[in-house]
XYZ file of C-alpha atoms in Angstrom:
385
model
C -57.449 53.810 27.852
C -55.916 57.127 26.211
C -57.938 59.172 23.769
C -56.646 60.284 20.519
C -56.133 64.080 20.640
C -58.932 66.031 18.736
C -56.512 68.308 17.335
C -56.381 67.879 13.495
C -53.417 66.377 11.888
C -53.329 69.206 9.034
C -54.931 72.632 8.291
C -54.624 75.236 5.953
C -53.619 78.232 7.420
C -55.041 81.762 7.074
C -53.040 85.254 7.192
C -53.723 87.135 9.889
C -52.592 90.506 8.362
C -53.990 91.448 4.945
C -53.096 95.408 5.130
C -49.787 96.670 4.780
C -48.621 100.340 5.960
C -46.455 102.018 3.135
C -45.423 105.245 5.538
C -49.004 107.370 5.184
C -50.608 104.582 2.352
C -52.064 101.213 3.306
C -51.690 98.382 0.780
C -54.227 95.891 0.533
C -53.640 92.530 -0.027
C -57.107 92.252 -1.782
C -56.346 95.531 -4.016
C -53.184 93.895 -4.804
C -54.972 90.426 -6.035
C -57.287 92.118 -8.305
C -55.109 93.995 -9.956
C -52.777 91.189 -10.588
C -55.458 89.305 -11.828
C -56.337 92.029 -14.273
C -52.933 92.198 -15.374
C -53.143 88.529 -16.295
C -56.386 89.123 -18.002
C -54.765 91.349 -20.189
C -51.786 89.526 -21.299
C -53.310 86.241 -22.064
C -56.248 88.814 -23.788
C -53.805 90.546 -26.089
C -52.135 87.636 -27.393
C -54.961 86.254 -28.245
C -56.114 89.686 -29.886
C -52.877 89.391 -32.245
C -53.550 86.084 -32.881
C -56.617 87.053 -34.410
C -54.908 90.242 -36.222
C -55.692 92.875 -33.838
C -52.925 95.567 -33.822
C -50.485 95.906 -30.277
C -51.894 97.664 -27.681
C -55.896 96.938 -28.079
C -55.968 95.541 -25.198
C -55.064 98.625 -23.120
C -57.958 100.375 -25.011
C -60.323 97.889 -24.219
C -59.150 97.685 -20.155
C -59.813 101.501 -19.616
C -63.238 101.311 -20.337
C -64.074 97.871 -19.143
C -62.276 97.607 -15.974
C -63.231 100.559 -14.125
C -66.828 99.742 -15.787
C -66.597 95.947 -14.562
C -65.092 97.013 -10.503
C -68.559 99.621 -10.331
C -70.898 97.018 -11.850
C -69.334 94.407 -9.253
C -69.672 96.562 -6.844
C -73.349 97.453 -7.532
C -74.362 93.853 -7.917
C -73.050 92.726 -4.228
C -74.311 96.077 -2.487
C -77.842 95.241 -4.324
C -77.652 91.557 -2.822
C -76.380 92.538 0.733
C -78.074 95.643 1.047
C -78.404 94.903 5.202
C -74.902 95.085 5.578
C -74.395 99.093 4.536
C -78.409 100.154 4.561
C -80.130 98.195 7.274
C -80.162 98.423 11.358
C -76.750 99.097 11.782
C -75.768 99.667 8.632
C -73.071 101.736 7.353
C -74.022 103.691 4.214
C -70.752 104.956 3.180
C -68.883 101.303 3.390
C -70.838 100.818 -0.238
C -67.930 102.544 -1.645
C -64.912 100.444 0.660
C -63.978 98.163 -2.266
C -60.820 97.323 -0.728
C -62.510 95.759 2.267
C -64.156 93.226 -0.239
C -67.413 92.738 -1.571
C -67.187 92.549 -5.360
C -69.704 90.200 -7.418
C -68.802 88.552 -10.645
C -72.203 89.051 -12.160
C -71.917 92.554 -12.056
C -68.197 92.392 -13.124
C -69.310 90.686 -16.277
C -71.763 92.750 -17.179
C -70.486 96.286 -16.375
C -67.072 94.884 -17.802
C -69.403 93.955 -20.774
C -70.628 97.309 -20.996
C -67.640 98.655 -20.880
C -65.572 96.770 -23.324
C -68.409 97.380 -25.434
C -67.992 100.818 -25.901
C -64.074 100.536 -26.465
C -64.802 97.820 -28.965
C -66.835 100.295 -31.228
C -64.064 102.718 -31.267
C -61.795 100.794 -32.104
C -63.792 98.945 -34.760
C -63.916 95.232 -33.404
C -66.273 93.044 -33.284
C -67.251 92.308 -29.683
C -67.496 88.524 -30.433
C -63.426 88.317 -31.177
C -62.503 90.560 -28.327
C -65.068 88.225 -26.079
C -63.647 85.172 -27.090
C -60.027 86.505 -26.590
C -60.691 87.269 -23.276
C -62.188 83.801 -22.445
C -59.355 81.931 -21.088
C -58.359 84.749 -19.026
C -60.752 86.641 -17.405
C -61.049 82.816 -15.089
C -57.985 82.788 -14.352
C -57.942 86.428 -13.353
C -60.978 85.420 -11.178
C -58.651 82.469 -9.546
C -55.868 85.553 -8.656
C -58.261 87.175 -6.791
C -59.875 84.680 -5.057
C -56.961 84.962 -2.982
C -57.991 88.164 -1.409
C -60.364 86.570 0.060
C -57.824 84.549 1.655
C -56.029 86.994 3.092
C -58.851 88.672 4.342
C -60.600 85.391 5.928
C -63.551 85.023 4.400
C -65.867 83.348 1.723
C -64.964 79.853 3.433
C -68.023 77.311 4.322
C -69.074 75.079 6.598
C -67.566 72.759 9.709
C -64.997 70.157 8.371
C -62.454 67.360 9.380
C -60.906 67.205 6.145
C -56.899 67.855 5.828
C -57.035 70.695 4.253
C -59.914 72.454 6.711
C -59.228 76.175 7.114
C -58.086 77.940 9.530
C -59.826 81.188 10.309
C -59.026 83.988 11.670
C -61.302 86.436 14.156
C -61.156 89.540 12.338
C -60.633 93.319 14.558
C -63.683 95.276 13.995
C -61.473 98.103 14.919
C -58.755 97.505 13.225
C -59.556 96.354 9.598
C -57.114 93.924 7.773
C -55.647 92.747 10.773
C -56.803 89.468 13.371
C -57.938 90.115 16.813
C -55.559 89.498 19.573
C -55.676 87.969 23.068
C -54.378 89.430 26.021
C -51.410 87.487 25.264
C -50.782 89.105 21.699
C -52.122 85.784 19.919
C -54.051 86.233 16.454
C -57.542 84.749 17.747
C -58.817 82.003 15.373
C -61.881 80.408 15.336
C -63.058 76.881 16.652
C -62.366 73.956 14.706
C -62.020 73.995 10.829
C -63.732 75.881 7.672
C -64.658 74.372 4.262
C -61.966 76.937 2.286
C -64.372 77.288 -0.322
C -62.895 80.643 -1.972
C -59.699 77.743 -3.012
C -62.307 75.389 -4.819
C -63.354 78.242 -6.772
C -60.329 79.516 -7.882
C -58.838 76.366 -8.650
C -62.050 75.340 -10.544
C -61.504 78.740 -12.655
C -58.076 77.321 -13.777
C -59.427 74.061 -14.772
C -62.166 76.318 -16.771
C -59.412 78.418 -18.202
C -57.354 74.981 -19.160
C -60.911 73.697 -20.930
C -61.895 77.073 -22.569
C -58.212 77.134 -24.083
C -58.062 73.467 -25.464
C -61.054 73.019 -26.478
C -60.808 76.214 -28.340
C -57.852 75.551 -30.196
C -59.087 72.219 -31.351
C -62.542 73.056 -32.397
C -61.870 76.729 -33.279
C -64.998 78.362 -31.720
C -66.161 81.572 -33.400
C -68.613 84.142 -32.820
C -68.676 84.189 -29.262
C -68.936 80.457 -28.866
C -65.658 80.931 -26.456
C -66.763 82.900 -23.883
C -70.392 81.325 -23.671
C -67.863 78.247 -22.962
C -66.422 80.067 -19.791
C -69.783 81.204 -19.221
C -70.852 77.735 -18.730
C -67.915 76.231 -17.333
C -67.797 78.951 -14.366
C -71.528 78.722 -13.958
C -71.430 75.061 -12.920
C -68.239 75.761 -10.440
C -70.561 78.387 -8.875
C -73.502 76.482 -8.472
C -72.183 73.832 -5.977
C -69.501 75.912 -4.625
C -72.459 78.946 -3.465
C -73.951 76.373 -1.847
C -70.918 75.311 0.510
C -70.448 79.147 1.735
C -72.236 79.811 4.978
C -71.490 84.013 4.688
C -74.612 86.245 4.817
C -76.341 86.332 1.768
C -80.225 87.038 0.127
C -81.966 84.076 0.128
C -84.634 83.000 -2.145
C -87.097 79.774 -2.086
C -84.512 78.554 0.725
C -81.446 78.857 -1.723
C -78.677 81.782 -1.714
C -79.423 84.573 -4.651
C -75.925 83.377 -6.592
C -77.550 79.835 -6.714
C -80.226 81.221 -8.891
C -78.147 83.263 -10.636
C -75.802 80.852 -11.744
C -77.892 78.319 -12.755
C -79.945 81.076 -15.021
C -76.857 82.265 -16.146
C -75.430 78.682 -16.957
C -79.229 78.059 -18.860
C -78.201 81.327 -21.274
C -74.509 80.861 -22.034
C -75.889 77.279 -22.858
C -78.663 78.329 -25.361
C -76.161 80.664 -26.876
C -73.714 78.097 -27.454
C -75.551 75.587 -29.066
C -77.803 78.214 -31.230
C -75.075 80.176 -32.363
C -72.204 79.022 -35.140
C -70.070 80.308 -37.478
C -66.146 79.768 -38.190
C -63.577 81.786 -36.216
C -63.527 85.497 -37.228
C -60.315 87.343 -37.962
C -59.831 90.630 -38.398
C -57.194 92.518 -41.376
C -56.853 95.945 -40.103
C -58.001 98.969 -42.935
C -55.753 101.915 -43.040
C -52.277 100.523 -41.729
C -49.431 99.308 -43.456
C -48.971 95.919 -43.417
C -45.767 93.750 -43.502
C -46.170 90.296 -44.884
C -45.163 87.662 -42.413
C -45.067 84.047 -43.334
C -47.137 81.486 -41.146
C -45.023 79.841 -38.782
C -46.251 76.108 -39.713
C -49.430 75.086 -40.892
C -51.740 76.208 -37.926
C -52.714 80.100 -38.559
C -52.944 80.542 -34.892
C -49.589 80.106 -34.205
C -48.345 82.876 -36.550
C -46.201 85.580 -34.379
C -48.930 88.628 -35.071
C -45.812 91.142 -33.007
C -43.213 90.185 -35.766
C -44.458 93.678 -37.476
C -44.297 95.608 -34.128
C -41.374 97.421 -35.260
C -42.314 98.667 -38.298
C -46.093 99.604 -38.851
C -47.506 98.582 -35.737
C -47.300 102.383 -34.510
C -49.730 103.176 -37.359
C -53.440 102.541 -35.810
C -55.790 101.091 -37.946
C -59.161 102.908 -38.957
C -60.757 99.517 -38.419
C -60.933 96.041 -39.137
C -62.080 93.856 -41.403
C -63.363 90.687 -40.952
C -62.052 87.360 -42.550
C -61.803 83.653 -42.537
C -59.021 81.720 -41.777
C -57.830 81.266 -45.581
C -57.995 84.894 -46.446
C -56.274 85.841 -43.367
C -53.654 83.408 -44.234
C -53.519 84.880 -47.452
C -52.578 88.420 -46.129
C -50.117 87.763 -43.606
C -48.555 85.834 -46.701
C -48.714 89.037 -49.189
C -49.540 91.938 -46.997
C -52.193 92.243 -49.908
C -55.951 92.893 -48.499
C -57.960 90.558 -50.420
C -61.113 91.845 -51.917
C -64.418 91.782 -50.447
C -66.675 89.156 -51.455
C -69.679 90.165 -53.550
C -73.288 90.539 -51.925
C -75.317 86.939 -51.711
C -77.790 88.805 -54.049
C -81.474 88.086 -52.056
C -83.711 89.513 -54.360
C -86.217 86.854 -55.885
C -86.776 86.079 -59.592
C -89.574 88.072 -61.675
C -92.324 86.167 -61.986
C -94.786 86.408 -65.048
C -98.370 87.488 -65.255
C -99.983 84.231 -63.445
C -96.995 84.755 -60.891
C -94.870 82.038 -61.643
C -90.740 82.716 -62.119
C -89.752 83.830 -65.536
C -87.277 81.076 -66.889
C -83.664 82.546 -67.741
C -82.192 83.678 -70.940
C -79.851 81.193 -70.506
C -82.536 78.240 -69.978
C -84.571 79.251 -72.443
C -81.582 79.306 -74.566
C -80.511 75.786 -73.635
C -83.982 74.897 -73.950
C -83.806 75.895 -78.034
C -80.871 74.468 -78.408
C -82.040 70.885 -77.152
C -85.120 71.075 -79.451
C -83.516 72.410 -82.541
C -85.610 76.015 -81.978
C -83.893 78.923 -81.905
C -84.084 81.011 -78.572
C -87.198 83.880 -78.637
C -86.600 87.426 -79.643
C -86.751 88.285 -76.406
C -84.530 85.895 -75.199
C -81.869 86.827 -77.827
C -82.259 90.384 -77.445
C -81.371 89.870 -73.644
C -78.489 87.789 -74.595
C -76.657 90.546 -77.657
């Protein structure tokens, strides 16, 4: 009787280089996924930004401040979590700062990004709801670009597996960084069997959260942050059961990886925002620019070409932004006119009389003359004239 071979049918297969030499400069393969990945960010971010009214080139703004801001705060967060690997026994202190070797984690992204974006959002006079929910459908799918740097540098995969698609991974040189080991033979060493490639179900979970976050937003027209907290939430659950399919070094608490804990907190919040928090979709008229009336393309606002007025005022920017509904903002891509504020809800509460109970109206004491053939008080008369 003859065995079947042990050698799986199919595999994915890992690179075995993931640095580059450009004469003196090395080029990263991970570098070169994040940075794509912001790029995408920011495209699908600043068309959403016009949609909403924002003048060209906000997006740039925004990006100075809350990239760099968003790369330190992920790199904080994963040196925090894995301090053992740069401060304990054998630890190498100044690898903190290798970024380019990997080691960036999305909780820290988000919130030095939020931080960041933050402070660009106030000078430029945004709300940071409407720059927050433009981003929403990107940022995941900027987070699904660079998941592929962790292919390329082999790691972030999980456990044993016989599936087709098992991983292949590659031994990495120690002393060589971004390139496989080699046998005596010049063969990139891989090793045994197959890997759970766990860094693909996250980023192709992050498109199908970037595919949810955009639909569902442009049916139910979420508002007021409601769009991110959706991302929030969709990315959250990914996380949770993906974490726990990784078998790379991580802090451990009450038997479960850090991330697991974080991502189920961080699910809990975006949830309680969601559901507490409502209001319409905010759109912004911009206050000290020019504007150039553009009729809406169809009957859907957010389809209206916001660029069609690039080439005229679009160079002028705005000393801020007001925010409107949908009608009004209709209104003044129609005209060009900025519609007037509405008045104050006045919350003051009515006088009340000496045993504290509210003085009736001129006009209902009037009424109240009328129906009984009195004429109004003095009072009430010399309040009306």
């Amino acid at each position: 009787m003859t065995l079947a071979p042990m050698t799986p049918l199919a595999a994915l297969p890992s690179p075995s280089t993931a640095v580059w030499q450009l004469g003196p400069f090395p080029i990263r393969a991970y570098a070169l996924c994040i940075i794509a990945g912001i790029v995408l960010a920011g495209v699908v971010t600043e068309y959403r930004l016009r949609q909403r009214g924002v003048a060209p080139g906000a997006v740039l703004d925004i990006a100075v401040w809350a990239v760099p801001a968003g790369i330190v705060g992920a790199r904080i967060y994963h040196v925090i979590t894995s301090p053992e690997k740069y401060f304990g026994t054998g630890g190498e202190p100044l690898k903190a700062f290798a970024i380019w070797e990997g080691g960036l984690g999305i909780w820290g992204a988000i919130a030095g990004g939020a931080l960041g974006a933050w402070i660009a959002v106030r000078q430029l006079g945004l709300p940071l709801t409407v720059a927050a929910d433009a981003l929403a459908p990107g940022l995941p799918l900027a987070q699904a670009v660079g998941r592929l740097g962790n292919w390329f540098n082999n790691e972030l995969y999980g456990g044993r597996t016989s599936l087709p698609w098992g991983l292949q991974v590659h031994v990495m040189d120690p002393d060589n960084p971004g390139h496989a080991l080699r046998d005596d033979a010049g063969n990139a060493v891989l090793l045994p069997g197959l890997y759970q490639p766990t860094f693909l179900y996250e980023a192709l979970w992050n498109v199908g959260v970037a595919a949810l976050v955009y639909f569902l937003d442009r049916k139910l027209r979420f508002g007021r942050g409601r769009a991110f907290a959706l991302y929030v939430m969709g990315y959250t659950a990914g996380r949770f059961w993906i974490e726990m399919m990784r078998t790379d070094e991580a802090t451990h608490l009450l038997g479960l990886r850090l991330n697991v804990w974080t991502a189920g907190l961080v699910f809990l919040g975006a949830l309680a925002y969601f559901v507490r928090v409502r209001g319409p979709r905010e759109y912004l008229i911009p206050l000290g620019a020019p504007a150039t009336p553009v009729p809406p393309a169809g009957g859907d606002v957010s389809q209206v070409d916001l660029s069609a007025r690039e080439a005229g005022s679009g160079t002028v920017a705005p000393e801020g932004y007001r925010v409107v509904g949908e009608e009004p903002f209709r209104a003044y891509r129609e005209t060009g006119a900025v519609p007037d504020e509405e008045p104050p809800v006045a919350d003051e509460e009515p006088p009340t009389d000496a045993d504290g109970d509210a003085e009736p109206s001129a006009e209902a004491v009037a009424r109240t003359g009328a129906e009984t053939g009195d004429e109004a008080p003095a009072a009430a008369r010399d309040r009306d004239s």
